[in-house]
Short mmCIF file of C-alpha atoms and ligand atoms in Angstrom, two decimals:
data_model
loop_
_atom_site.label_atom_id
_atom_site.label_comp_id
_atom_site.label_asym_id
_atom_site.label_seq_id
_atom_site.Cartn_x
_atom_site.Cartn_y
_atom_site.Cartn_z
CA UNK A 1 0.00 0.00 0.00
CA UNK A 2 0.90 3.14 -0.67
CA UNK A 3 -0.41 6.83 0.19
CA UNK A 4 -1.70 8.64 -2.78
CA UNK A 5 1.21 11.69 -3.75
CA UNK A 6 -0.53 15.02 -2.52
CA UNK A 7 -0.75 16.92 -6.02
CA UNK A 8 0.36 20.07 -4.86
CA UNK A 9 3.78 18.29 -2.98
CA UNK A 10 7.17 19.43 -4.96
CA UNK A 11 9.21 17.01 -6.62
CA UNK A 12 11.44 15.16 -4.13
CA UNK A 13 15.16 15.47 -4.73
CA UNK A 14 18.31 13.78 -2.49
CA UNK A 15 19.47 16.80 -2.52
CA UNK A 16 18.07 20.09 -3.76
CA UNK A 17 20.47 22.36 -4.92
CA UNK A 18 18.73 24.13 -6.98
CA UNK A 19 15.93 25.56 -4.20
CA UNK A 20 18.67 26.02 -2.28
CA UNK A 21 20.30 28.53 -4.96
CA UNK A 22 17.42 30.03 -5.74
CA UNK A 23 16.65 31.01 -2.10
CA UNK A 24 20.10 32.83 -2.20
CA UNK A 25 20.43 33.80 -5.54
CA UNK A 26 20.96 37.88 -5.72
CA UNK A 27 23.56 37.50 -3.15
CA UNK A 28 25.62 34.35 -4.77
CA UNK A 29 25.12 35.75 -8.35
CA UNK A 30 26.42 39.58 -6.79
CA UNK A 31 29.29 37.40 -5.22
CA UNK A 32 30.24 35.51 -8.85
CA UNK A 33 29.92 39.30 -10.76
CA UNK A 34 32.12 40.79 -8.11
CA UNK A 35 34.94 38.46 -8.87
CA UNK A 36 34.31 38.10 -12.65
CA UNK A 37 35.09 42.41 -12.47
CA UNK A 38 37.76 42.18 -10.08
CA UNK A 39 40.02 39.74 -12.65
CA UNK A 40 41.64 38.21 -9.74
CA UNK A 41 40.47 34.31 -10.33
CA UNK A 42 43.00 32.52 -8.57
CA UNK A 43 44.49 33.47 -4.94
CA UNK A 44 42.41 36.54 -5.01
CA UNK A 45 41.42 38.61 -2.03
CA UNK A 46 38.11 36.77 -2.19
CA UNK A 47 39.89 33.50 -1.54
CA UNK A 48 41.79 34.69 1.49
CA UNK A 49 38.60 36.95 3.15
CA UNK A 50 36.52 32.90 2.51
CA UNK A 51 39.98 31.41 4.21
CA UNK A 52 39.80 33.77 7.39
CA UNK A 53 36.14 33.63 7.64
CA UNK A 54 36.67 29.93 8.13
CA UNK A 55 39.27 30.42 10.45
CA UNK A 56 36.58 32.30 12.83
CA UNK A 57 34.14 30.10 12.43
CA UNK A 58 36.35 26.71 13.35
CA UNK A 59 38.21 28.48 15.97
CA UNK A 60 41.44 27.37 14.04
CA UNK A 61 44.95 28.83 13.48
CA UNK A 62 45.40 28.01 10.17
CA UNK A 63 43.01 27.24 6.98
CA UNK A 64 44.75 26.35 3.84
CA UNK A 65 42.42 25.95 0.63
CA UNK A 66 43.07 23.43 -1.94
CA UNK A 67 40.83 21.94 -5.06
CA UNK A 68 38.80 19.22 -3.30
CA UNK A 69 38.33 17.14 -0.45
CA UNK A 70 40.91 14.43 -1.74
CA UNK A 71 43.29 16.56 -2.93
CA UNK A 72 43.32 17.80 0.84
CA UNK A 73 43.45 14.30 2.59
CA UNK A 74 46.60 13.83 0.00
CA UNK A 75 48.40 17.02 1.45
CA UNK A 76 47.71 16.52 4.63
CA UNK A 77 49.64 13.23 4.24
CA UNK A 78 52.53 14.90 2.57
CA UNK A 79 52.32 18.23 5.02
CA UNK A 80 52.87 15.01 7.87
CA UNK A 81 56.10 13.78 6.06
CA UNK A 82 54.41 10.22 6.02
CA UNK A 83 56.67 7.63 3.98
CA UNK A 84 56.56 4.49 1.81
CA UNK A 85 56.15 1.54 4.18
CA UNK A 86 54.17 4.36 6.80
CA UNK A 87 50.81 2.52 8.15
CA UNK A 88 47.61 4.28 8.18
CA UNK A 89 44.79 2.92 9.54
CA UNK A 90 41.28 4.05 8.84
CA UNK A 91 37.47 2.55 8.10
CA UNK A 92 36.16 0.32 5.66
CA UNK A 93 32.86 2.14 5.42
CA UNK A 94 33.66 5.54 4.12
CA UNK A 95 33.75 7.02 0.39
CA UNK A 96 36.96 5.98 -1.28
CA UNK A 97 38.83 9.12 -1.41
CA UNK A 98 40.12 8.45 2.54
CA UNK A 99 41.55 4.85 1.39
CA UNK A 100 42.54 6.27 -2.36
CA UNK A 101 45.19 8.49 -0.85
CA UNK A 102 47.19 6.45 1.19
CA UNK A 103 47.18 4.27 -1.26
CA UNK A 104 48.56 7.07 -3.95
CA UNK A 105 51.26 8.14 -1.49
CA UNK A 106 52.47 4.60 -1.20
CA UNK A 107 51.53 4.04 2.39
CA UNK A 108 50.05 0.94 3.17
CA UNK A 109 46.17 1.47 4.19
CA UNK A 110 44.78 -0.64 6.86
CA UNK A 111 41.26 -1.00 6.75
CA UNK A 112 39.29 -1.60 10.36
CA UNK A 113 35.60 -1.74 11.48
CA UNK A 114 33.39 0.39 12.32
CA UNK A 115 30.46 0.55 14.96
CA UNK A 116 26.94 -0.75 14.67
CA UNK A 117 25.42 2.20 15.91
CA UNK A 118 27.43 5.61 15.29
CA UNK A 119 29.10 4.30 11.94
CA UNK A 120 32.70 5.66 12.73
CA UNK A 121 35.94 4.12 13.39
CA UNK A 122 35.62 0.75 16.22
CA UNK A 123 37.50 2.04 18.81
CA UNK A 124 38.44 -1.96 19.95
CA UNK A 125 39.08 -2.76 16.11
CA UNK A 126 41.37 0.68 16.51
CA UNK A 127 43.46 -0.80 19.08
CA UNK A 128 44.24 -4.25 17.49
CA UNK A 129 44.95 -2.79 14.63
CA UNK A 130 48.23 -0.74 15.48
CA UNK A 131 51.56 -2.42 14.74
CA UNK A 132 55.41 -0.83 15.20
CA UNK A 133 54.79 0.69 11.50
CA UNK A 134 51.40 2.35 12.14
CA UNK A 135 51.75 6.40 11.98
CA UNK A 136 48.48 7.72 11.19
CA UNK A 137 44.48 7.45 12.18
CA UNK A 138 42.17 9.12 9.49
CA UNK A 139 38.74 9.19 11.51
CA UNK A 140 35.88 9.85 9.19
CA UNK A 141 33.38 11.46 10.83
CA UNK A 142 30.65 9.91 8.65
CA UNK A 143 26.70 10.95 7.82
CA UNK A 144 27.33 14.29 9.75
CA UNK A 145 28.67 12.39 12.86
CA UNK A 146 31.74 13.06 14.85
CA UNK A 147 33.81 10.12 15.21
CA UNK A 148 34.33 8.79 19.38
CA UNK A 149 37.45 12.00 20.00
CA UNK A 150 38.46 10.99 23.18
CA UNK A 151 39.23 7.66 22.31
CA UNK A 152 40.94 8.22 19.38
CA UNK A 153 42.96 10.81 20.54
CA UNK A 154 44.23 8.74 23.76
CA UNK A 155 45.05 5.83 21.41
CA UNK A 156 46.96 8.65 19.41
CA UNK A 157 48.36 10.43 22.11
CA UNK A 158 49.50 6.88 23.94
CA UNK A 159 51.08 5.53 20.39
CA UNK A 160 52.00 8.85 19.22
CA UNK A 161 50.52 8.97 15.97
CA UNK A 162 48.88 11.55 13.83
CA UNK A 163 45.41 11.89 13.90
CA UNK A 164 43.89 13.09 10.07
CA UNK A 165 39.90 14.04 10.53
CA UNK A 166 37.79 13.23 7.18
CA UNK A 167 35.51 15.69 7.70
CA UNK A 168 33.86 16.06 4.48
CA UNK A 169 30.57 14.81 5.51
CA UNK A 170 30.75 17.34 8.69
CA UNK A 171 31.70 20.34 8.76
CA UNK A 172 29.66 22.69 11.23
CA UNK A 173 29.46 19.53 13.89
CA UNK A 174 30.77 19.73 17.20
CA UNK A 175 32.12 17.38 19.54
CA UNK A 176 31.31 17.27 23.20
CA UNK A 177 34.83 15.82 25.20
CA UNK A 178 33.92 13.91 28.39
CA UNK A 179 35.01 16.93 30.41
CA UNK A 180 31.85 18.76 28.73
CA UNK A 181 33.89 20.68 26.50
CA UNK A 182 32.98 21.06 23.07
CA UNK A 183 35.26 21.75 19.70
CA UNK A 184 34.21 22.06 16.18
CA UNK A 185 35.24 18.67 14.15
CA UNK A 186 38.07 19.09 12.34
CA UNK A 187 39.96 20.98 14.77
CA UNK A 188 40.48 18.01 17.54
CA UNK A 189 43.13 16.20 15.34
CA UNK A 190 46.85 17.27 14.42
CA UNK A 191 45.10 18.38 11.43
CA UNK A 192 41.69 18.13 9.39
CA UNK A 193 40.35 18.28 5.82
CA UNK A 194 36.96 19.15 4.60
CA UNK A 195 35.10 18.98 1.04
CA UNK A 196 33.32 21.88 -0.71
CA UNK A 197 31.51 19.64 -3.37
CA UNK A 198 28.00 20.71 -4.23
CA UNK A 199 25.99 18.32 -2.39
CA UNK A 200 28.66 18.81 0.92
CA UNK A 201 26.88 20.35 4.00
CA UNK A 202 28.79 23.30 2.67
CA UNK A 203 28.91 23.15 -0.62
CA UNK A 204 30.23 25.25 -3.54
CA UNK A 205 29.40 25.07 -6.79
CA UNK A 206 32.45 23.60 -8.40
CA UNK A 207 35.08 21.81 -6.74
CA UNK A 208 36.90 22.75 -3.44
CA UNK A 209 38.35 21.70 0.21
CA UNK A 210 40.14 22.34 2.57
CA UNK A 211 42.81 22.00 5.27
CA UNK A 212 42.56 22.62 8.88
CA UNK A 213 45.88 23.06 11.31
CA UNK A 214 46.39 24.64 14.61
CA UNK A 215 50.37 23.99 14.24
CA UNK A 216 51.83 26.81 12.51
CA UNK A 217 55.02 24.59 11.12
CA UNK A 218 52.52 22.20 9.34
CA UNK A 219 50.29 25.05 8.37
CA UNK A 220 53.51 26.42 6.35
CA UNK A 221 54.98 23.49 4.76
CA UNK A 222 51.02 22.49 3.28
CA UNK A 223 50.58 26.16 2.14
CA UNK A 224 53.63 25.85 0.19
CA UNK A 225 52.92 22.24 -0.75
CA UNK A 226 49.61 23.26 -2.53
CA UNK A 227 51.79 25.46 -4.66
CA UNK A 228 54.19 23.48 -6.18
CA UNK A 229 56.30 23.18 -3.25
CA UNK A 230 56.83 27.05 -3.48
CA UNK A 231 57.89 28.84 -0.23
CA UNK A 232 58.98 31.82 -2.25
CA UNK A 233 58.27 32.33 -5.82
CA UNK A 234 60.14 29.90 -8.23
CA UNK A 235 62.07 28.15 -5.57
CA UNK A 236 60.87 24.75 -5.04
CA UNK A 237 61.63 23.31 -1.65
CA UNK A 238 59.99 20.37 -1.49
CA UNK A 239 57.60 18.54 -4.15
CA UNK A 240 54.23 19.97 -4.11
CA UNK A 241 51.02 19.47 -6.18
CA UNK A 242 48.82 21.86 -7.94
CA UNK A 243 45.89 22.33 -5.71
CA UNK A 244 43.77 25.69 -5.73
CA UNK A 245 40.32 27.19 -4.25
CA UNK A 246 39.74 29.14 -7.30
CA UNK A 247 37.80 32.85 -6.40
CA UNK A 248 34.72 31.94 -8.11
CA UNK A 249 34.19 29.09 -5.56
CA UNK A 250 35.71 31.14 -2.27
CA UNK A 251 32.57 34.22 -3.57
CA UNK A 252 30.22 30.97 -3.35
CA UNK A 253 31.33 30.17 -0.03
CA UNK A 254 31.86 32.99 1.50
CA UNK A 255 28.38 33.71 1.12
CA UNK A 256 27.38 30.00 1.88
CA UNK A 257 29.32 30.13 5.30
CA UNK A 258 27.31 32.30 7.63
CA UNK A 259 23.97 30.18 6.40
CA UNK A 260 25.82 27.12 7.71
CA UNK A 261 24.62 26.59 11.13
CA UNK A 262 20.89 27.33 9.89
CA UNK A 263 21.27 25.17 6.98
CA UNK A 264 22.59 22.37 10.21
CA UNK A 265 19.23 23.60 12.05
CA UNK A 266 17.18 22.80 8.96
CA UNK A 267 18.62 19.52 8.73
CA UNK A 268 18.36 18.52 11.91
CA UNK A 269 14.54 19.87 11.57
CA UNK A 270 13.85 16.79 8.79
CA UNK A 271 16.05 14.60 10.67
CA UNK A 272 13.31 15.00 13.70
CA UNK A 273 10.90 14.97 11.88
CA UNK A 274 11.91 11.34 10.47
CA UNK A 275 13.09 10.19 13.62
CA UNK A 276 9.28 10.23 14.97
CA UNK A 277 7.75 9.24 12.28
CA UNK A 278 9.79 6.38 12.33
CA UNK A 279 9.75 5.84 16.34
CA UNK A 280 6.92 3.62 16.23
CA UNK A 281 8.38 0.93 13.62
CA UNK A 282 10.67 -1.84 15.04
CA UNK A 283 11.83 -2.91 11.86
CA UNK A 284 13.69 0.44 11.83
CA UNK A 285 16.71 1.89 12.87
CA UNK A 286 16.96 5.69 13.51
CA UNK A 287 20.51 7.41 13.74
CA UNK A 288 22.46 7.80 16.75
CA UNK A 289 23.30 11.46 17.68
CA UNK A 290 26.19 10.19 20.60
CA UNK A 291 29.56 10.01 19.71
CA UNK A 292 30.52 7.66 22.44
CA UNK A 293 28.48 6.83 26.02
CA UNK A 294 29.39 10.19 27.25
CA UNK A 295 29.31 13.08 24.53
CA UNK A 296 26.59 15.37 24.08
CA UNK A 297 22.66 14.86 25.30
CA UNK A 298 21.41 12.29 23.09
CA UNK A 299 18.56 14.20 21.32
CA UNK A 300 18.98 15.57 17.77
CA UNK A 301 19.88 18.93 19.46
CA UNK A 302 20.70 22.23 17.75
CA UNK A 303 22.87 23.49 20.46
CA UNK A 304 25.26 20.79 20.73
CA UNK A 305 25.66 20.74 17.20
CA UNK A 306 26.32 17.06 17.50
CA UNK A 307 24.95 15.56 14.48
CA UNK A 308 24.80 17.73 11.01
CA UNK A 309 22.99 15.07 9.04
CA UNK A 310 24.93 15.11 5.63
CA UNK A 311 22.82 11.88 5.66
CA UNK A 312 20.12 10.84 7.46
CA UNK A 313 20.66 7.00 7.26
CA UNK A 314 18.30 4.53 8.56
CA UNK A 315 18.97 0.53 9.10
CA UNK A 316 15.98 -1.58 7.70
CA UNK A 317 16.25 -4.59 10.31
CA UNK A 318 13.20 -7.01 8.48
CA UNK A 319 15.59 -7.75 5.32
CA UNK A 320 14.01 -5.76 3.08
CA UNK A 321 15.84 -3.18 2.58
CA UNK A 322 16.13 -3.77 -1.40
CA UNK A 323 12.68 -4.10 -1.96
CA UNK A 324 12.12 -0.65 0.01
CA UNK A 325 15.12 0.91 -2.11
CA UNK A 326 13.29 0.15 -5.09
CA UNK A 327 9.92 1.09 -4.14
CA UNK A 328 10.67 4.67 -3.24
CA UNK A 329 11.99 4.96 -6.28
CA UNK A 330 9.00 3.62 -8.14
CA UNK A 331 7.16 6.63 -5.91
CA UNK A 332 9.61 8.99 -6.74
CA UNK A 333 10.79 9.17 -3.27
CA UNK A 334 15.22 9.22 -4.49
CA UNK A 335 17.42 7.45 -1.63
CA UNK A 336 20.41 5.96 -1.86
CA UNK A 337 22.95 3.01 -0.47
CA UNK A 338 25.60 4.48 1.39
CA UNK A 339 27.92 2.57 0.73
CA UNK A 340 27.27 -0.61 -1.28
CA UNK A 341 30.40 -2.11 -1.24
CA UNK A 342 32.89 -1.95 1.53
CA UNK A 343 36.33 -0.66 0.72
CA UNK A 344 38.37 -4.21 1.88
CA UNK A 345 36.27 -5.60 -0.98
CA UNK A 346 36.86 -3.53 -3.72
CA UNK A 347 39.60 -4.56 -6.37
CA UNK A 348 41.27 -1.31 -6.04
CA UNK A 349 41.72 -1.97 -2.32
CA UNK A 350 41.79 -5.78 -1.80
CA UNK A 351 44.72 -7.07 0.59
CA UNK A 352 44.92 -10.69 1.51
CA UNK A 353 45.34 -9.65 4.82
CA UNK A 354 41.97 -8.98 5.57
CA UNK A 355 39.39 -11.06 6.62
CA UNK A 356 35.67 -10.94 6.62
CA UNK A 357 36.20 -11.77 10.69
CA UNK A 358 37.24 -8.62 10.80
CA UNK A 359 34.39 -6.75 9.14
CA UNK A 360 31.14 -7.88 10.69
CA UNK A 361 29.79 -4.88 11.08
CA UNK A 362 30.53 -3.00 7.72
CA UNK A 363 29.66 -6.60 6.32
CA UNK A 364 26.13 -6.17 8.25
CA UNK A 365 25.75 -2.28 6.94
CA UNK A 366 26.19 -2.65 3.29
CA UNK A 367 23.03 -5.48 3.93
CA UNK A 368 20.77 -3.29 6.19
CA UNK A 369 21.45 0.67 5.68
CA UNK A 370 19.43 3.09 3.44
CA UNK A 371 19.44 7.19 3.14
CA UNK A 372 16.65 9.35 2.56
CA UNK A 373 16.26 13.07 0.56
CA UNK A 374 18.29 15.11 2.81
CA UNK A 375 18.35 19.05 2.43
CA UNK A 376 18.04 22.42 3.73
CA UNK A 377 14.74 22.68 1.73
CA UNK A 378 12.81 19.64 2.26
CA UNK A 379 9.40 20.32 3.47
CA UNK A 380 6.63 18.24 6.03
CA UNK A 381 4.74 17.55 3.32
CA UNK A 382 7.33 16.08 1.58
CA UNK A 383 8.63 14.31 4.82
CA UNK A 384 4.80 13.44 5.32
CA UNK A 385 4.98 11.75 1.89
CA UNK A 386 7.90 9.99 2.45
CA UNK A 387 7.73 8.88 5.76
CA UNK A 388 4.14 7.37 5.30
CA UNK A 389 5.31 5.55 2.41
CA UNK A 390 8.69 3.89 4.05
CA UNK A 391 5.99 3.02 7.15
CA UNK A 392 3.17 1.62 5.25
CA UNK A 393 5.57 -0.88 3.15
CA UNK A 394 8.14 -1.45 5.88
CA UNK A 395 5.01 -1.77 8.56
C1 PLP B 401 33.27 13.72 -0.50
C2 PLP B 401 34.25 13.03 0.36
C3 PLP B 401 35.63 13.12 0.13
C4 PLP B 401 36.23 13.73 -1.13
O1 PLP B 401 35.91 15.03 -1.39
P1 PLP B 401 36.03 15.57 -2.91
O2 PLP B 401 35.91 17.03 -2.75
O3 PLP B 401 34.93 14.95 -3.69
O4 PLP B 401 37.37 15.18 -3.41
C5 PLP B 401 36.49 12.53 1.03
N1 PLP B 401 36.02 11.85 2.10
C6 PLP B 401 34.71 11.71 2.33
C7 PLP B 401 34.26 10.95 3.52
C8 PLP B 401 33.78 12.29 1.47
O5 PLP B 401 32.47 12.12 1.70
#
């Protein structure tokens, strides 16, 4: 069964970019003509007034722009002097660009477990997996979700290793420490990286990223390794890459940035509003908003900022999560399967030193998780729509 589509409801999208664009439009397109006069398209003022607005907002020393979100988890890596041989250990359920990196730089990836529950790095799995060789963690702070901080950063701290934050799928979260304080994600590690990809909490409309440092020695060595390896102008210290937030993009976000925390508010609004729709069905699983036992209050809460809900990903416990993935999309209701197929079992990524003992739970995930239309413009009846239809055929 299935409720009859209101005629009046607006086309569902995954994410709408469009009605988000269109909200902001005179401003954004003021923003684009501003830097199309000014001439300055790469490393302009614009670029460096988006870098220290960023700054302010983290409560970080140091943001260095670069292209993308991989590009940035590569330069960390290189800004960290990490070598051929160097472990790195990080999740198998993640998007491939954390995994792709190490990888590129030669390091040796090792893939570990995540939890049932909060979808970021097992902190046990963490623990067994750390040999003589290891050097680096890269948490990902998945769906919107700080990874467990304290943990990781004790295992860090005890091991000494570097701690890389993925936090492409988070910026604007917080993280509440057991001693109650909080810290925006990103800013807990020795350094973090972000994504500015359209559909990214904060998204431009191109490609950027970015990297986050409060040590002013790393912070210089990655600003001159996203220029070539340029410290001063045609000397060439150490090997860099090519990797630039070009002006257009920094106008975009710029504008974008002080709409952040009410674009997180809006999210967390349809996240809410899924979560009770959906409190009442015991063949589903709502999202977690707890790091670990003790961070923040457990509710989807605005002012802990704990949970920004790049996705808002439910399990389907009754085994039919296929059939329900294809009938939303018969309803026009998009969702997606985040992700399908875990990294350890990818060709690009396969290491006969795994073994599907050590995956349970990303095993279990790939079988069980689904994730709705999430967006700053979604409305209740929309989420009305959508919600009745996952109840009525998941019942
Ligand atoms: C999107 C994403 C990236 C890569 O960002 P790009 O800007 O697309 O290169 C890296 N890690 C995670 C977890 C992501 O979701």
């Amino acid at each position: 069964m299935t409720p009859t589509k209101p005629v009046s409801m607006k086309k569902i999208q995954m994410v709408d970019l469009q009605g988000q664009y269109s909200n902001i439009k005179k401003t954004i397109d003021s923003s684009i003509e501003e830097v199309l006069n000014s001439s300055a398209y790469i490393n302009g003022p614009y670029v460096h007034q988006f870098q220290a607005d960023l700054e302010k907002y983290l409560s970080v020393k140091h943001v260095i722009p670069c292209a993308n979100g991989t590009d940035a988890l590569q330069i960390a890596m290189m800004g960290l002097g990490l070598e051929q041989g160097d472990e790195v250990i990080t999740v198998d359920f993640t998007f491939a660009a954390t995994v792709e990196v190490i990888a590129l730089l030669k390091l040796t990836p090792v893939l570990i477990d995540v939890e049932p529950d909060t979808f970021n790095i097992d902190i046990d799995a963490l623990k067994k997996a750390i040999t003589p060789k290891t050097k680096a963690i890269v948490p990902v702070h998945l769906f919107g979700l700080c990874a467990n901080m304290d943990a990781v950063m004790e295992i860090a701290k005890k091991h000494n290793l570097f701690v890389i934050e993925d936090t492409a799928q988070a910026i604007g979260a917080s993280y509440t420490f057991k001693d109650g304080s909080k810290q925006k994600v990103g800013t807990i590690g020795h350094v973090g990286t972000t994504s500015f990809f359209p559909s990214k909490n904060l998204g431009c409309y191109g490609d950027g990223g970015a990297i986050f440092t409060n040590d002013d020695d790393l912070a210089h060595t990655i600003r001159g390794m996203v220029n070539h390896g340029m410290y001063k102008r045609y000397y060439h210290d150490v090997v860099g890459v090519n990797s630039r937030l070009d002006s257009i993009q920094a106008a975009v976000l710029k504008t974008k940035l002080p709409l952040l925390d009410k674009y997180c508010d809006a999210r967390r609004d349809a996240a809410r509003y899924y979560n009770n729709a959906f409190s009442q069905n015991a063949n589903i699983i709502t999202p977690t908003t707890k790091s670990n036992a003790t961070s923040n209050c457990g509710e989807i809460c605005d002012s802990c900022d704990c949970h920004v809900f790049h996705q808002y990903t439910i399990k389907i416990m009754n085994g039919k999560r296929n059939e329900l993935h294809q009938h939303l999309l018969d309803n026009g209701i998009p969702n997606a399967i985040y992700y399908p197929v875990p990294l350890h079992a990818q060709k690009a990524y396969k290491d006969s030193r795994y073994k599907e003992d050590d995956f349970t739970t990303t095993n279990e995930l790939i079988e069980t998780v689904i994730s709705l239309p999430m967006h700053t413009e979604l409305d209740k009846e929309q989420l009305a729509f959508i919600t009745k239809t996952i109840n009525d055929f998941v019942g």
